[in-house]
Amino acid sequence: MNLTISGHHLEVTPALREYVLTKLDRVTRHFDQVVDVSVLLTVEKLKEKERRQKAEVTLHVKGRDIFVEQSHEDLYAAIDQLMDKLDRQVVRHKDRLQDHHHATTKRSMMLDAEAP
């Protein structure tokens, strides 16, 4: 898994990098076919103070790219909310990949009748 953590108008400290890594462990525990992860942490110069800190993740899994973004006044809270969103999307993607089709009862009864 390739991991890129970058900051825009912000220096990514080792503590911030470690926090993102521990939060990403939860997502990779659900789904191990992650190819590439790109995390962008941004501080925007907005007048609205509650939406200044922004975190974005692009997760490249087999067959699809999942993009999630979240804004908050605290960067750590934005990362927490972001990982919750990402976790839900990864679980939903994993459910879609699994085969949920079952043989119809009519067909299975016909197969049982043909058996000697």
PDB file of C-alpha atoms in Angstrom:
ATOM      1  CA  MET A   1       0.000   0.000   0.000  1.00  0.00           C
ATOM      2  CA  ASN A   2       1.403   3.382  -1.026  1.00  0.00           C
ATOM      3  CA  LEU A   3       0.680   6.174   1.430  1.00  0.00           C
ATOM      4  CA  THR A   4       1.104   9.900   0.804  1.00  0.00           C
ATOM      5  CA  ILE A   5       0.376  12.452   3.533  1.00  0.00           C
ATOM      6  CA  SER A   6       0.810  16.070   2.488  1.00  0.00           C
ATOM      7  CA  GLY A   7      -0.130  19.466   3.857  1.00  0.00           C
ATOM      8  CA  HIS A   8      -1.290  22.634   2.156  1.00  0.00           C
ATOM      9  CA  HIS A   9      -0.502  25.825   4.115  1.00  0.00           C
ATOM     10  CA  LEU A  10       0.456  23.462   6.917  1.00  0.00           C
ATOM     11  CA  GLU A  11       3.496  21.461   7.976  1.00  0.00           C
ATOM     12  CA  VAL A  12       2.717  17.802   8.595  1.00  0.00           C
ATOM     13  CA  THR A  13       4.289  17.074  11.968  1.00  0.00           C
ATOM     14  CA  PRO A  14       5.317  13.550  13.031  1.00  0.00           C
ATOM     15  CA  ALA A  15       2.489  13.565  15.612  1.00  0.00           C
ATOM     16  CA  LEU A  16      -0.063  14.469  12.924  1.00  0.00           C
ATOM     17  CA  ARG A  17       1.352  11.807  10.597  1.00  0.00           C
ATOM     18  CA  GLU A  18       1.134   9.171  13.353  1.00  0.00           C
ATOM     19  CA  TYR A  19      -2.461  10.182  14.140  1.00  0.00           C
ATOM     20  CA  VAL A  20      -3.501   9.742  10.501  1.00  0.00           C
ATOM     21  CA  LEU A  21      -1.730   6.357  10.334  1.00  0.00           C
ATOM     22  CA  THR A  22      -3.492   5.033  13.440  1.00  0.00           C
ATOM     23  CA  LYS A  23      -6.853   6.135  12.057  1.00  0.00           C
ATOM     24  CA  LEU A  24      -6.129   4.532   8.670  1.00  0.00           C
ATOM     25  CA  ASP A  25      -5.429   1.185  10.372  1.00  0.00           C
ATOM     26  CA  ARG A  26      -9.141   0.863  11.105  1.00  0.00           C
ATOM     27  CA  VAL A  27     -10.009   1.255   7.421  1.00  0.00           C
ATOM     28  CA  THR A  28      -7.346  -1.174   6.203  1.00  0.00           C
ATOM     29  CA  ARG A  29      -8.517  -3.705   8.799  1.00  0.00           C
ATOM     30  CA  HIS A  30     -11.904  -3.856   7.033  1.00  0.00           C
ATOM     31  CA  PHE A  31     -10.537  -4.050   3.521  1.00  0.00           C
ATOM     32  CA  ASP A  32      -7.061  -5.297   2.645  1.00  0.00           C
ATOM     33  CA  GLN A  33      -7.150  -4.648  -1.115  1.00  0.00           C
ATOM     34  CA  VAL A  34      -6.091  -0.994  -0.760  1.00  0.00           C
ATOM     35  CA  VAL A  35      -3.634  -0.019  -3.499  1.00  0.00           C
ATOM     36  CA  ASP A  36      -2.931   3.646  -2.797  1.00  0.00           C
ATOM     37  CA  VAL A  37      -3.890   6.235  -0.161  1.00  0.00           C
ATOM     38  CA  SER A  38      -3.424   9.972  -0.561  1.00  0.00           C
ATOM     39  CA  VAL A  39      -4.170  12.269   2.399  1.00  0.00           C
ATOM     40  CA  LEU A  40      -4.235  16.060   2.061  1.00  0.00           C
ATOM     41  CA  LEU A  41      -4.466  18.241   5.157  1.00  0.00           C
ATOM     42  CA  THR A  42      -5.302  21.907   4.513  1.00  0.00           C
ATOM     43  CA  VAL A  43      -5.709  25.113   6.466  1.00  0.00           C
ATOM     44  CA  GLU A  44      -7.884  27.493   4.493  1.00  0.00           C
ATOM     45  CA  LYS A  45      -8.046  31.226   5.009  1.00  0.00           C
ATOM     46  CA  LEU A  46     -11.792  31.506   5.371  1.00  0.00           C
ATOM     47  CA  LYS A  47     -13.752  33.970   7.423  1.00  0.00           C
ATOM     48  CA  GLU A  48     -15.792  31.113   8.871  1.00  0.00           C
ATOM     49  CA  LYS A  49     -13.581  29.854  11.641  1.00  0.00           C
ATOM     50  CA  GLU A  50     -15.503  26.593  12.115  1.00  0.00           C
ATOM     51  CA  ARG A  51     -14.617  25.357   8.608  1.00  0.00           C
ATOM     52  CA  ARG A  52     -10.945  26.326   8.358  1.00  0.00           C
ATOM     53  CA  GLN A  53      -9.265  22.952   8.858  1.00  0.00           C
ATOM     54  CA  LYS A  54      -9.910  20.511   6.042  1.00  0.00           C
ATOM     55  CA  ALA A  55      -8.858  16.901   5.529  1.00  0.00           C
ATOM     56  CA  GLU A  56      -9.222  14.930   2.288  1.00  0.00           C
ATOM     57  CA  VAL A  57      -8.507  11.300   1.463  1.00  0.00           C
ATOM     58  CA  THR A  58      -8.394   9.569  -1.890  1.00  0.00           C
ATOM     59  CA  LEU A  59      -8.363   5.805  -1.447  1.00  0.00           C
ATOM     60  CA  HIS A  60      -7.594   3.736  -4.543  1.00  0.00           C
ATOM     61  CA  VAL A  61      -8.930   0.205  -4.179  1.00  0.00           C
ATOM     62  CA  LYS A  62      -9.229  -2.487  -6.792  1.00  0.00           C
ATOM     63  CA  GLY A  63     -11.822  -1.267  -9.242  1.00  0.00           C
ATOM     64  CA  ARG A  64     -12.669   2.091  -7.697  1.00  0.00           C
ATOM     65  CA  ASP A  65     -11.413   5.354  -6.210  1.00  0.00           C
ATOM     66  CA  ILE A  66     -13.057   6.554  -3.012  1.00  0.00           C
ATOM     67  CA  PHE A  67     -12.802  10.268  -2.216  1.00  0.00           C
ATOM     68  CA  VAL A  68     -13.842  11.777   1.121  1.00  0.00           C
ATOM     69  CA  GLU A  69     -13.402  15.277   2.525  1.00  0.00           C
ATOM     70  CA  GLN A  70     -14.310  16.853   5.851  1.00  0.00           C
ATOM     71  CA  SER A  71     -13.939  20.342   7.350  1.00  0.00           C
ATOM     72  CA  HIS A  72     -13.906  21.349  11.016  1.00  0.00           C
ATOM     73  CA  GLU A  73     -12.424  24.012  13.262  1.00  0.00           C
ATOM     74  CA  ASP A  74     -10.043  21.408  14.760  1.00  0.00           C
ATOM     75  CA  LEU A  75      -7.869  19.367  12.393  1.00  0.00           C
ATOM     76  CA  TYR A  76      -7.902  16.271  14.625  1.00  0.00           C
ATOM     77  CA  ALA A  77     -11.717  16.356  14.756  1.00  0.00           C
ATOM     78  CA  ALA A  78     -11.810  16.730  10.970  1.00  0.00           C
ATOM     79  CA  ILE A  79      -9.577  13.655  10.636  1.00  0.00           C
ATOM     80  CA  ASP A  80     -11.826  11.679  13.019  1.00  0.00           C
ATOM     81  CA  GLN A  81     -14.980  12.552  11.079  1.00  0.00           C
ATOM     82  CA  LEU A  82     -13.193  11.897   7.797  1.00  0.00           C
ATOM     83  CA  MET A  83     -12.143   8.403   8.846  1.00  0.00           C
ATOM     84  CA  ASP A  84     -15.696   7.622   9.986  1.00  0.00           C
ATOM     85  CA  LYS A  85     -16.999   8.575   6.540  1.00  0.00           C
ATOM     86  CA  LEU A  86     -14.244   6.653   4.805  1.00  0.00           C
ATOM     87  CA  ASP A  87     -14.878   3.583   6.942  1.00  0.00           C
ATOM     88  CA  ARG A  88     -18.569   3.570   6.000  1.00  0.00           C
ATOM     89  CA  GLN A  89     -17.771   3.913   2.298  1.00  0.00           C
ATOM     90  CA  VAL A  90     -15.160   1.137   2.385  1.00  0.00           C
ATOM     91  CA  VAL A  91     -17.561  -1.240   4.159  1.00  0.00           C
ATOM     92  CA  ARG A  92     -20.279  -0.384   1.612  1.00  0.00           C
ATOM     93  CA  HIS A  93     -17.850  -0.981  -1.274  1.00  0.00           C
ATOM     94  CA  LYS A  94     -16.805  -4.314   0.237  1.00  0.00           C
ATOM     95  CA  ASP A  95     -20.458  -5.389   0.555  1.00  0.00           C
ATOM     96  CA  ARG A  96     -21.055  -4.550  -3.093  1.00  0.00           C
ATOM     97  CA  LEU A  97     -18.116  -6.700  -4.160  1.00  0.00           C
ATOM     98  CA  GLN A  98     -19.395  -9.771  -2.357  1.00  0.00           C
ATOM     99  CA  ASP A  99     -21.784 -11.995  -4.271  1.00  0.00           C
ATOM    100  CA  HIS A 100     -25.201 -11.762  -2.627  1.00  0.00           C
ATOM    101  CA  HIS A 101     -27.103 -13.768  -5.233  1.00  0.00           C
ATOM    102  CA  HIS A 102     -28.677 -17.017  -4.116  1.00  0.00           C
ATOM    103  CA  ALA A 103     -30.135 -19.777  -6.241  1.00  0.00           C
ATOM    104  CA  THR A 104     -33.898 -19.408  -6.534  1.00  0.00           C
ATOM    105  CA  THR A 105     -36.015 -21.948  -4.707  1.00  0.00           C
ATOM    106  CA  LYS A 106     -37.761 -22.993  -7.927  1.00  0.00           C
ATOM    107  CA  ARG A 107     -34.443 -23.829  -9.567  1.00  0.00           C
ATOM    108  CA  SER A 108     -33.095 -25.671  -6.540  1.00  0.00           C
ATOM    109  CA  MET A 109     -36.307 -27.739  -6.310  1.00  0.00           C
ATOM    110  CA  MET A 110     -35.958 -28.716  -9.979  1.00  0.00           C
ATOM    111  CA  LEU A 111     -32.362 -29.809  -9.369  1.00  0.00           C
ATOM    112  CA  ASP A 112     -33.446 -31.919  -6.375  1.00  0.00           C
ATOM    113  CA  ALA A 113     -36.168 -33.598  -8.448  1.00  0.00           C
ATOM    114  CA  GLU A 114     -33.689 -34.589 -11.161  1.00  0.00           C
ATOM    115  CA  ALA A 115     -31.282 -36.196  -8.732  1.00  0.00           C
ATOM    116  CA  PRO A 116     -31.516 -40.030  -8.675  1.00  0.00           C
TER     117      PRO A 116
END
